[in-house]
Coordinates of C-alpha atoms and ligand atoms in Angstrom, one line a residue:
X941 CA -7.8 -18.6 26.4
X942 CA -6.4 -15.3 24.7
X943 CA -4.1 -15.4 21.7
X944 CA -3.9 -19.6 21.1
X945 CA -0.3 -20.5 20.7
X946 CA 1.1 -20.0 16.8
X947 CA -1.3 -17.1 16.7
X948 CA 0.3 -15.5 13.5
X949 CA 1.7 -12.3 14.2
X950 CA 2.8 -10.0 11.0
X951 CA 2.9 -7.5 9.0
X952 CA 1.5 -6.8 5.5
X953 CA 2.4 -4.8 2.1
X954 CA 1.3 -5.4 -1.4
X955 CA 3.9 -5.4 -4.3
X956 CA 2.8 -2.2 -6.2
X957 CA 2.9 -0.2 -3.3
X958 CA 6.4 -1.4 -2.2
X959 CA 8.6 -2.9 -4.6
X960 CA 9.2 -0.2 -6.9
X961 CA 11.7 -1.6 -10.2
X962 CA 8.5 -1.3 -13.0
X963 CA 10.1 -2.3 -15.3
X964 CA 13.2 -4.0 -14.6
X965 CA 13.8 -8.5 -15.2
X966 CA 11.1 -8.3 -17.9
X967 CA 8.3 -6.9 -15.8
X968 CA 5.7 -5.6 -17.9
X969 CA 3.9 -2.0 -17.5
X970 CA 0.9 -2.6 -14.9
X971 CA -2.3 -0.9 -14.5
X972 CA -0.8 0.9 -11.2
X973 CA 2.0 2.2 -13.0
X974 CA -0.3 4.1 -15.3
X975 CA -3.4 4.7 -14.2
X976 CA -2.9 6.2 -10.8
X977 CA -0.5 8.8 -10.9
X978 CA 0.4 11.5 -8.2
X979 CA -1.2 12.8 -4.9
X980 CA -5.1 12.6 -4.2
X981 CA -5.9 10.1 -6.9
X982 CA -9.2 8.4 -5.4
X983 CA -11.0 11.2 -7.9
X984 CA -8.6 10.8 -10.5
X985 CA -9.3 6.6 -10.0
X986 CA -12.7 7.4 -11.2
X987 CA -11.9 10.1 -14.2
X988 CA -11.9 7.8 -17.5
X989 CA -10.5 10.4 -19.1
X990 CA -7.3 11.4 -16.9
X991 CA -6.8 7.3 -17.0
X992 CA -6.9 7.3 -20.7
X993 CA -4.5 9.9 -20.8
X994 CA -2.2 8.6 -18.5
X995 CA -2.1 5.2 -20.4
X996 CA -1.1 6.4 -23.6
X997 CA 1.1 9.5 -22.5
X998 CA 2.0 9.1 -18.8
X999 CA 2.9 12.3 -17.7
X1000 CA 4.1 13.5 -14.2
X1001 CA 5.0 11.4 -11.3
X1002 CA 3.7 7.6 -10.3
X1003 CA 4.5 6.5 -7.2
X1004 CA 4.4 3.0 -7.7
X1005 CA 7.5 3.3 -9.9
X1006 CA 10.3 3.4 -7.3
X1007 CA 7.8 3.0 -4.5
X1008 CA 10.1 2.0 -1.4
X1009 CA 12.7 -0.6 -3.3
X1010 CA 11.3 -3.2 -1.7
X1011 CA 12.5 -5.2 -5.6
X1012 CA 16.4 -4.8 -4.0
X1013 CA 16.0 -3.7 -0.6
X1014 CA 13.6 -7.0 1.0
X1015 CA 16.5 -9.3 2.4
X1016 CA 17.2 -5.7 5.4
X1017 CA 13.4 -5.6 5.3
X1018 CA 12.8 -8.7 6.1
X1019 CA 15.5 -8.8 8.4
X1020 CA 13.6 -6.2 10.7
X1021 CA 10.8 -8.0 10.1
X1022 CA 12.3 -10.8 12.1
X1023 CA 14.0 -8.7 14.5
X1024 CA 10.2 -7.7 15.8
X1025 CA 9.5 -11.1 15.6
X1026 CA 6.8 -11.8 13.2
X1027 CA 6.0 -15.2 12.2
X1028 CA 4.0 -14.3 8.9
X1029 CA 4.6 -11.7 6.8
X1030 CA 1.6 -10.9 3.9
X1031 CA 2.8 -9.5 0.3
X1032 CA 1.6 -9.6 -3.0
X1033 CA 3.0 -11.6 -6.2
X1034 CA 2.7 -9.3 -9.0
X1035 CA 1.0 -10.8 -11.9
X1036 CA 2.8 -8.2 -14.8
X1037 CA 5.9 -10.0 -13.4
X1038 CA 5.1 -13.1 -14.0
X1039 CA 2.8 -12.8 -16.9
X1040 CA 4.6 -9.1 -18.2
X1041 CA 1.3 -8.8 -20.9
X1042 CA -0.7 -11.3 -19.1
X1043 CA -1.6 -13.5 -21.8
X1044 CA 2.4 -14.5 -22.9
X1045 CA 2.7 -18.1 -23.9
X1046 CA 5.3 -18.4 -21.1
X1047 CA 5.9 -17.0 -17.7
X1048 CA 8.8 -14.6 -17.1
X1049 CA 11.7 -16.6 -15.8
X1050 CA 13.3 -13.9 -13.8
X1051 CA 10.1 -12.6 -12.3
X1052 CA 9.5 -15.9 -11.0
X1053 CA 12.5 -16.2 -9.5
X1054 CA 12.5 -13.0 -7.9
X1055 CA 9.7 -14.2 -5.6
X1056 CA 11.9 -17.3 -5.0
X1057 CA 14.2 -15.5 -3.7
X1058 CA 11.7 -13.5 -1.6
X1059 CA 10.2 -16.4 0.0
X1060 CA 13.6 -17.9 0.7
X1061 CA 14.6 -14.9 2.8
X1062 CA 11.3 -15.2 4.5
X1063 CA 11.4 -18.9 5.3
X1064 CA 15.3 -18.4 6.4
X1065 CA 14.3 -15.8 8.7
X1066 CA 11.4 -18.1 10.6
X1067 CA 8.6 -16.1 8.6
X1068 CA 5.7 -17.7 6.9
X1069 CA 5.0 -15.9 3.7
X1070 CA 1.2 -15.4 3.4
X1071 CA 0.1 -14.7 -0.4
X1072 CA -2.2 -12.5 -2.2
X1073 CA -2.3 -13.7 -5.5
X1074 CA -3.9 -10.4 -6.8
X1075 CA -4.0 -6.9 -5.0
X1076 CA -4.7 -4.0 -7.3
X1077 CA -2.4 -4.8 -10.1
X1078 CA -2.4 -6.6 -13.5
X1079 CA -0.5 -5.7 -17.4
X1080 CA -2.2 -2.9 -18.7
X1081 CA -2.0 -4.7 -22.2
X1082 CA -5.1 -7.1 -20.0
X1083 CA -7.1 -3.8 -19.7
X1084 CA -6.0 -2.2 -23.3
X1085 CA -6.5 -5.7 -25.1
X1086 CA -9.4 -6.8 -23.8
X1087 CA -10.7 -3.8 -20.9
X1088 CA -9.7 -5.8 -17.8
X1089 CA -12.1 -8.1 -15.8
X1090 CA -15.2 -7.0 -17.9
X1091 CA -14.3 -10.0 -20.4
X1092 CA -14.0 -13.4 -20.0
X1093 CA -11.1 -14.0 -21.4
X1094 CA -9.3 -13.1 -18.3
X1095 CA -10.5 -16.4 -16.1
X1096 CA -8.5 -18.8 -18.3
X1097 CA -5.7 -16.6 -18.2
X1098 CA -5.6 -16.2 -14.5
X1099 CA -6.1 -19.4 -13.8
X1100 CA -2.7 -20.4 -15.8
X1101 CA -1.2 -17.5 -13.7
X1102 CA -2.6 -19.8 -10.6
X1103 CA -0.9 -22.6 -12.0
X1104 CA 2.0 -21.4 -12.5
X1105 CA 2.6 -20.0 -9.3
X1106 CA 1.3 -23.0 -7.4
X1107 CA 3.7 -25.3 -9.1
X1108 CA 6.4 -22.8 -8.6
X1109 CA 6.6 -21.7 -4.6
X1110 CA 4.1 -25.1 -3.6
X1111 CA 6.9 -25.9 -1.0
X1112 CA 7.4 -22.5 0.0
X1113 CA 3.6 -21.1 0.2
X1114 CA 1.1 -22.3 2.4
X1115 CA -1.1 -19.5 3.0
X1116 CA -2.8 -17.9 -0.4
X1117 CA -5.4 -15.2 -0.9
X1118 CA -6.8 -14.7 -4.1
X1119 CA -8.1 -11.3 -4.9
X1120 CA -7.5 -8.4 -2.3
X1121 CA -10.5 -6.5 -1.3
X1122 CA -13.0 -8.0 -3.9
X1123 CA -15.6 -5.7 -2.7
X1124 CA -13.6 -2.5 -3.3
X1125 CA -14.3 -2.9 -7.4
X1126 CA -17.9 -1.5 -6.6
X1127 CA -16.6 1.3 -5.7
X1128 CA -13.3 1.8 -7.8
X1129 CA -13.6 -1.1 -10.6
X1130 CA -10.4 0.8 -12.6
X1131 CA -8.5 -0.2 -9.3
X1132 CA -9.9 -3.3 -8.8
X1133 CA -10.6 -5.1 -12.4
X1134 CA -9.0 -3.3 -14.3
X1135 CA -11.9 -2.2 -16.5
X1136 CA -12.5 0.7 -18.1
X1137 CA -15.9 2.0 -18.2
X1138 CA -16.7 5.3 -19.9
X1139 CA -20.9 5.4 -19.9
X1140 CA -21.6 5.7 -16.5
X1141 CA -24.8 4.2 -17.0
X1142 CA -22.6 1.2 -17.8
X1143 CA -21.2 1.3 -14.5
X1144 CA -22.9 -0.9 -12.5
X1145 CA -23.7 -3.8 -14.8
X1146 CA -19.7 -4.1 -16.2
X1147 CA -18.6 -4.1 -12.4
X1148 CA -21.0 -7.0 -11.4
X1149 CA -20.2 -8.8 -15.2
X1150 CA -16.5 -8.1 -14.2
X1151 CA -17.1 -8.9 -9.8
X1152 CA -18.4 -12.1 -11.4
X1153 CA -15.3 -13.0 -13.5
X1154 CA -13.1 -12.9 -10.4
X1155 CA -15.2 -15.0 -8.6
X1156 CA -14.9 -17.6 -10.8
X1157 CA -11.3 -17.3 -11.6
X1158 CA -11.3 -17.1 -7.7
X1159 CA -12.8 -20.6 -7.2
X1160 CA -10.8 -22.1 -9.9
X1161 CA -7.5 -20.7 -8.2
X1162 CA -9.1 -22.6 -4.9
X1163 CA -10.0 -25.4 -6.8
X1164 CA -6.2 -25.3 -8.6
X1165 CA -4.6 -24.6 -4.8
X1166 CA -6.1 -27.7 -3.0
X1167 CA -5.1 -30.2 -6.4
X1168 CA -1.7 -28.8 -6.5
X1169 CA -0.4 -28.3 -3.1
X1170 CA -1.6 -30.8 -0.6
X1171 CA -2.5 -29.3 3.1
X1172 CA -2.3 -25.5 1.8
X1173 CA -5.4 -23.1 2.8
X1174 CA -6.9 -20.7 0.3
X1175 CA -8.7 -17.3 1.7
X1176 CA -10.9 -14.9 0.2
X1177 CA -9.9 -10.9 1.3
X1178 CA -13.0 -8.1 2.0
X1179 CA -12.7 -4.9 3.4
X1180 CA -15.2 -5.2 6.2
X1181 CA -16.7 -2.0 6.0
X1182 CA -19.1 -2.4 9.0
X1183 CA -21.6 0.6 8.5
X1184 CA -23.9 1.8 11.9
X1185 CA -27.2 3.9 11.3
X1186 CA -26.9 7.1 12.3
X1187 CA -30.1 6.6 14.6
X1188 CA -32.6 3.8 15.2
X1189 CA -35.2 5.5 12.6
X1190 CA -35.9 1.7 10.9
X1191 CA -35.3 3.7 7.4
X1192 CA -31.6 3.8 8.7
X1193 CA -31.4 0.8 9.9
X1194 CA -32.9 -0.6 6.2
X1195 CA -30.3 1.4 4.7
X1196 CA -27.3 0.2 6.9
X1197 CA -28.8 -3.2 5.9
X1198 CA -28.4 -2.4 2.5
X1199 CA -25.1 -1.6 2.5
X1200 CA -23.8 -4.4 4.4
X1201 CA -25.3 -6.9 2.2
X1202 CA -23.9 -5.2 -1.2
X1203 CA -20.5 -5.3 1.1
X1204 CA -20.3 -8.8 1.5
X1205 CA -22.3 -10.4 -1.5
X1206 CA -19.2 -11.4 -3.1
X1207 CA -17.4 -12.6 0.2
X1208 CA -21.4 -14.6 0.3
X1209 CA -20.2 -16.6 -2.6
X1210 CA -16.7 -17.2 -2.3
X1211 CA -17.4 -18.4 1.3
X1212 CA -20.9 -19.8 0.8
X1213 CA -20.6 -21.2 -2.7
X1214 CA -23.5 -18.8 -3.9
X1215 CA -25.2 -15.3 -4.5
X1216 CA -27.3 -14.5 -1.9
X1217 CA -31.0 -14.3 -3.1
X1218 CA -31.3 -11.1 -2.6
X1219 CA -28.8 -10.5 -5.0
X1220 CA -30.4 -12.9 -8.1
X1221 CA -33.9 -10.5 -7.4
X1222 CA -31.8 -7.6 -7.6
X1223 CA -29.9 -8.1 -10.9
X1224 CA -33.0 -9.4 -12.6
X1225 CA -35.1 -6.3 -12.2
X1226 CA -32.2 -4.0 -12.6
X1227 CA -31.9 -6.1 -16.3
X1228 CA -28.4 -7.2 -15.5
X1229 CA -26.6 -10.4 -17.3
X1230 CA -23.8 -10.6 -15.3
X1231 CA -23.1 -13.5 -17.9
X1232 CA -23.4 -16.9 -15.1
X1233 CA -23.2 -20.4 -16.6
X1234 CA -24.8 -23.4 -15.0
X1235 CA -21.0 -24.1 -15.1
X1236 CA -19.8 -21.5 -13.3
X1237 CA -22.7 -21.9 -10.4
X1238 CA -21.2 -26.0 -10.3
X1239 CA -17.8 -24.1 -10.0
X1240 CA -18.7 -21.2 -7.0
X1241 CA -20.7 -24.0 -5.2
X1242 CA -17.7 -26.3 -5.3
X1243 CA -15.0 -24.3 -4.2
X1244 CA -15.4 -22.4 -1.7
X1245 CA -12.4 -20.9 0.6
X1246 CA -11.2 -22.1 3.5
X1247 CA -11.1 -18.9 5.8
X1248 CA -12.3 -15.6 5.4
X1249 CA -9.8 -12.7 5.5
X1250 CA -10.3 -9.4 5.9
X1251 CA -9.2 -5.4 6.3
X1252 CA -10.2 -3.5 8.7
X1253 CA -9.4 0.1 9.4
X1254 CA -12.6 1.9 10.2
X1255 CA -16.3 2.0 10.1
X1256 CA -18.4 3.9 8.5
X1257 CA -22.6 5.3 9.3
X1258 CA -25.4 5.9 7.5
X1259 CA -28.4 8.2 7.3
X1260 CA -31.8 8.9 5.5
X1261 CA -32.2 12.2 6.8
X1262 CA -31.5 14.8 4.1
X1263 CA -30.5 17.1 7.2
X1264 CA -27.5 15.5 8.6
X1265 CA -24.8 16.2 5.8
X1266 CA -21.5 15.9 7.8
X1267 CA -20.1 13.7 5.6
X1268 CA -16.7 11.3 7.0
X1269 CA -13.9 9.8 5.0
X1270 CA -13.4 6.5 4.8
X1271 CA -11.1 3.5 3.2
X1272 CA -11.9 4.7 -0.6
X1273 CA -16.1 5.5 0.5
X1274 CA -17.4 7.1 3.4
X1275 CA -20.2 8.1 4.9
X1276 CA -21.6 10.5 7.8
X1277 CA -20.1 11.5 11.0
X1278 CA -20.3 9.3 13.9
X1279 CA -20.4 11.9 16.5
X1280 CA -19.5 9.1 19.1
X1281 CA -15.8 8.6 17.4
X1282 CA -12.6 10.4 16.6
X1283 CA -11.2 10.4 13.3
X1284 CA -7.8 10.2 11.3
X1285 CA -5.6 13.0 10.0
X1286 CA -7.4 11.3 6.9
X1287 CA -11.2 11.6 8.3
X1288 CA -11.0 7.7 8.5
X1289 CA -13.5 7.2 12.1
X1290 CA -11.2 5.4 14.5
X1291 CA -13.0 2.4 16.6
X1292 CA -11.5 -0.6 17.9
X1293 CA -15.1 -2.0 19.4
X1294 CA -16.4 -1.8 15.7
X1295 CA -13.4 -5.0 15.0
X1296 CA -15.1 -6.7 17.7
X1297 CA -18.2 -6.8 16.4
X1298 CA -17.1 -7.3 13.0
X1299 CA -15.5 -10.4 14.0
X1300 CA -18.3 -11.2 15.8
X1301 CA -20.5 -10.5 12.7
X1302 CA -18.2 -12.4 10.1
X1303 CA -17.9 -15.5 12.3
X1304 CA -21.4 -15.9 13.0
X1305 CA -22.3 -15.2 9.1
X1306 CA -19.2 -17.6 7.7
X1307 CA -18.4 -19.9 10.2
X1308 CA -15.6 -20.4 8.6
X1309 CA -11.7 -19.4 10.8
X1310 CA -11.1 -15.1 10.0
X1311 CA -8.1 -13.6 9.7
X1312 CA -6.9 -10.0 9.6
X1313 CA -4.7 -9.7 6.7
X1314 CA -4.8 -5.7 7.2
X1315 CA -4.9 -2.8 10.0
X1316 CA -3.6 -0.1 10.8
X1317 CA -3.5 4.3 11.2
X1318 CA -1.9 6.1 8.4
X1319 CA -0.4 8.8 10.4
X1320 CA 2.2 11.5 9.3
X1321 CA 5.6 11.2 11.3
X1322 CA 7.8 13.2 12.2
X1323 CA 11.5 12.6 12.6
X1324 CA 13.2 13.8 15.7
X1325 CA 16.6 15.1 15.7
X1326 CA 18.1 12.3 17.0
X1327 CA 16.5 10.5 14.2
X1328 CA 13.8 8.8 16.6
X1329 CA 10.0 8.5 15.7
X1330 CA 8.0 8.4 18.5
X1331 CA 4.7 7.3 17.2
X1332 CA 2.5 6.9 19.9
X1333 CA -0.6 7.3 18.2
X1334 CA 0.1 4.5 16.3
X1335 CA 0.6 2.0 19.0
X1336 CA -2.4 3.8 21.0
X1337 CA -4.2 2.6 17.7
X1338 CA -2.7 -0.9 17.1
X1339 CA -3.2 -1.5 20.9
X1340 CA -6.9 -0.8 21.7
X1341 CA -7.1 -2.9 17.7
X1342 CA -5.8 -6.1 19.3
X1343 CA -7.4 -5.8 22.7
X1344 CA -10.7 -6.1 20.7
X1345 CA -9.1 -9.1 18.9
X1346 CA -7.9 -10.4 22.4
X1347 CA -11.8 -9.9 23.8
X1348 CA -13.6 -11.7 20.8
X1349 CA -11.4 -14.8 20.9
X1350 CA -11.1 -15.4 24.7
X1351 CA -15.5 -13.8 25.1
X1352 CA -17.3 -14.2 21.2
X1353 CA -15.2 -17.8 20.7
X1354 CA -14.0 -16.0 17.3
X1355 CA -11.4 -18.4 15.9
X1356 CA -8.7 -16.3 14.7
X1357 CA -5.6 -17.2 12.8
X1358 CA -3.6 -14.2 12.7
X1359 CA -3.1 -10.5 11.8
X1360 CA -0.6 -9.0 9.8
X1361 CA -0.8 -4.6 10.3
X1362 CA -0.6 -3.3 7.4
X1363 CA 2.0 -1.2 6.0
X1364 CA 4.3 -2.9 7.9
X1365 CA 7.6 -0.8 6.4
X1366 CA 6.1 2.5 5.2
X1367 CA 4.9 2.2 1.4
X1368 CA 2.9 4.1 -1.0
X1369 CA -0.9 4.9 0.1
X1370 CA -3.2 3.3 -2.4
X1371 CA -6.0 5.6 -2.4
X1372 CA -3.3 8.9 -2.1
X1373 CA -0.6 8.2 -3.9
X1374 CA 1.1 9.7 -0.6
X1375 CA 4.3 8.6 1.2
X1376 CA 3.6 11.0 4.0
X1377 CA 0.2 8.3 5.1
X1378 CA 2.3 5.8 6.9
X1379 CA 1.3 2.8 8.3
X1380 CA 4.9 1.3 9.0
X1381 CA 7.1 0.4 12.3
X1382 CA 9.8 0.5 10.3
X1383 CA 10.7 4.4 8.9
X1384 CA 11.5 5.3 5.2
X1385 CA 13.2 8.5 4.1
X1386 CA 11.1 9.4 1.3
X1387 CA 8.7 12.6 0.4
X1388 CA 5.4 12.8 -1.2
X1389 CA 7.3 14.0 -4.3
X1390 CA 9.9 11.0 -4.6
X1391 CA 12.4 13.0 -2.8
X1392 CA 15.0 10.9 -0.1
X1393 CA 17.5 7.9 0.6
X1394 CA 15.2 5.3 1.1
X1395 CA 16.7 4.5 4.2
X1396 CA 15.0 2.6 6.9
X1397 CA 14.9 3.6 10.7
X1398 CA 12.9 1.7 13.3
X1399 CA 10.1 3.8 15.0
X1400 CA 9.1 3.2 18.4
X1401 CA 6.2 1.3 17.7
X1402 CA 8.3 -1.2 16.2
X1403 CA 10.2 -1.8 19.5
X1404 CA 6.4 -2.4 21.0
X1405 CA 4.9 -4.6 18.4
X1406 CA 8.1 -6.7 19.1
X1407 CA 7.0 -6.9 22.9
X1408 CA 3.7 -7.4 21.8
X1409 CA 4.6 -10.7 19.9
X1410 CA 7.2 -11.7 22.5
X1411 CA 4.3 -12.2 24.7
X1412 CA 2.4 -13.8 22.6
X1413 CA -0.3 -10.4 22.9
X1414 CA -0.1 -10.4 26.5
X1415 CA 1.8 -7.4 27.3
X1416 CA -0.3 -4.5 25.1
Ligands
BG6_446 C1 -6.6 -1.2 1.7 C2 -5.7 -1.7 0.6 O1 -7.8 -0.8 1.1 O2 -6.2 -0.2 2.4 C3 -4.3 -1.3 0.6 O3 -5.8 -3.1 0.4 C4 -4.2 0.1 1.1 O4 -3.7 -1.5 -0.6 C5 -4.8 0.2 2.5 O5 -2.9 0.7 1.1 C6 -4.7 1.5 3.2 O6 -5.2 2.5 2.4 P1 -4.4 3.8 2.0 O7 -5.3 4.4 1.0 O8 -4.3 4.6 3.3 O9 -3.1 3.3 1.5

């Protein structure tokens, strides 16, 4: 009963939000150095225009560009990392490292062996390094050259990316993800494929085309994974946006239905090996050709993931009725208020129960093991004078998190692998651009304009989490 033993406890960042060095050992320029510049960029995301600008004449500040130093500063990261004890720590390889215009002839030798190095420090250390072989980031030449995911010609080149980076760490990697947050291109697809789309009656057909490009890069990175590197395990990454009606009117509850099934159609196929029907109907009479080959259906069918991963921050509720416009924030889309739950400094709606019963939910509609590669309250801290940060929102937040986790393994029979909270040094926000949303047990000095030493301090959350793993989730 409750946590099984080698539960995999962590922590999780993603390379452009960390590592900082843009262009240093051959990287090449990436679509998050670019296109999302400065503070409150989840409208500027969507703005074709501002995006256009900033790729030919990037003005101002980008974030991404320094980020935290994670490039020179991982081996002390790391090192705190094991001091709190984690036994799997999630990160991202950046493909514009490897691949610096994504379609060179050869990989980038010293990009490659930065992540060597990475992984070495991490396997030293006692720490299993869990991979996301995509998370928000590609060369911008991919999206100037051929407008990102919305072309073919990106699956071939992905899957020598794959390739390359199985053969490379296959002794060293175990754990891989392939795209982060699939689902999130819907919503954002200059974030998530890479595509620019200026007609927006465009939109929703060169998302799906492009949605349906990852997927099958996505199964022929699973299908690579399992030939290269015998006994490794392959996941698929969602945000699991559960959504609630606002009431029991059955015209909420259709529309809540609606937007769960659009949530998880992609996670449908990369588990389940194909679209849901609802999904074929939908495209049809919409007039979409999202461009599927009897090839690529053999492709989805046969390789499907081996475990289902997942963020989960929030959730989100819905409503038909024109009258209740009380509108919450949520990770990059909202929705209404949920009168019954507290929210964020950011507006994202706080509730622990609602990662019960999305385990509960994803379990019963994968049966396949879950595991929760990302959670977490972006909070603003505040340094005492003695240089102490006593965040105890943040562990009231983690702690009612995992007691939710702790109830649907030991009550719902959930199998569970791990989680890994996100953020687990302070990084850049994704949707922001900010430095003051922080995730992290582990302090950075740093300002929301670039401003500080970079230092890190340990907050006192860290001190818990390290109980927390210590007892194997026992003492909360
Ligand atoms: C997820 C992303 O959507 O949420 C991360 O995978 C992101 O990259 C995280 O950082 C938290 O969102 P934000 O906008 O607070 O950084």
């Amino acid at each position: 009963m409750s946590f099984p033993k080698g539960f995999l406890w962590g922590g999780a960042i993603a390379a452009h939000q960390a590592e900082g060095a843009y262009l240093e050992d051959g990287k090449g320029v990436a679509t998050c150095d670019v296109m999302h510049g400065g503070k409150g960029r989840v409208a500027e995301m969507s703005d074709m225009k501002a995006i256009r600008a900033n790729i030919e004449n990037p003005q101002g500040y980008f974030p991404e560009r320094v980020a935290v130093d994670f490039y020179h500063r991982y081996k002390e990261d790391i090192a705190l990392f094991a001091e709190m004890g984690f036994k799997v720590f999630r990160t991202s390889i950046s493909w514009a490292r490897i691949f610096p215009n994504g379609d060179d002839a050869q990989p980038n030798e010293k990009g490659l062996a930065f992540y060597d190095s990475l992984f070495d420090e991490c396997l030293k250390r006692g720490i299993e390094p869990l991979v996301t072989m995509s998370h928000w980031e590609m060369s911008i030449n991919l999206t100037k050259k051929y407008n990102g995911w919305a072309s073919r010609e990106l699956i071939p080149l992905f899957e020598r990316y794959a390739k390359t980076i199985f053969a490379r760490y296959k002794d060293k990697v175990k754990r891989w993800l392939t795209f982060n947050e699939i689902n999130m291109s819907f919503h954002m697809p200059s974030l998530g494929v890479g595509a620019l789309i200026d007609d927006p009656a465009q939109k929703e057909a060169m998302t799906l085309r492009a949605c349906h490009n990852q997927l099958v890069a996505s199964a022929l990175a699973v299908k690579a994974c399992h030939e290269m590197i015998p006994g490794a395990k392959i996941g698929c990454m969602v945000a699991a946006m559960t959504t609630y009606p606002y009431t029991c009117r059955p015209e909420d509850v259709w529309e809540k239905t609606l937007m769960e099934r659009r949530n998880y159609a992609l996670t449908d196929v990369q588990a389940q090996g194909k679209y849901p029907a609802w999904f074929d109907r939908y495209v049809e009479k919409q007039n979409i050709d999202i461009g599927k080959t009897a090839d690529d259906e053999r492709i989805l069918r046969e390789h499907t993931v081996d475990f289902v991963s997942f963020s989960y921050y929030c959730t989100n509720a819905v409503s038909t009725d024109p009258a209740v416009t009380d509108k919450s924030q949520g990770n990059v889309f909202g929705g209404v208020q949920n009168p019954y739950l507290k929210s964020s400094e950011w507006g994202w709606q706080i509730d622990p129960l609602g990662l019960r019963i999305t385990l509960s939910f994803l379990y019963d509609r994968y049966q396949k093991p879950l595991f929760i590669v990302e959670n977490g309250l972006g909070a603003k801290d505040t340094v005492e004078a003695d240089g102490s940060v006593n965040d105890d929102y943040r562990i009231e937040y983690l702690r009612e998190h995992i007691k939710a986790m702790k109830a649907a393994i030991e009550e719902d029979g959930v199998d569970l692998m791990g989680y890994t909270a996100w953020g687990c040094v302070d990084i850049i926000s994704a949707s922001t651009g900010e430095m003051s949303k922080r995730y992290g047990f582990i302090y950075v000095d740093k300002d929301d304009e670039g401003n500080g030493t970079l230092n890190r301090s340990r907050k006192k959350s860290f001190f818990w989490y390290k109980d927390v793993i210590a007892s194997n989730g026992e003492k909360l």
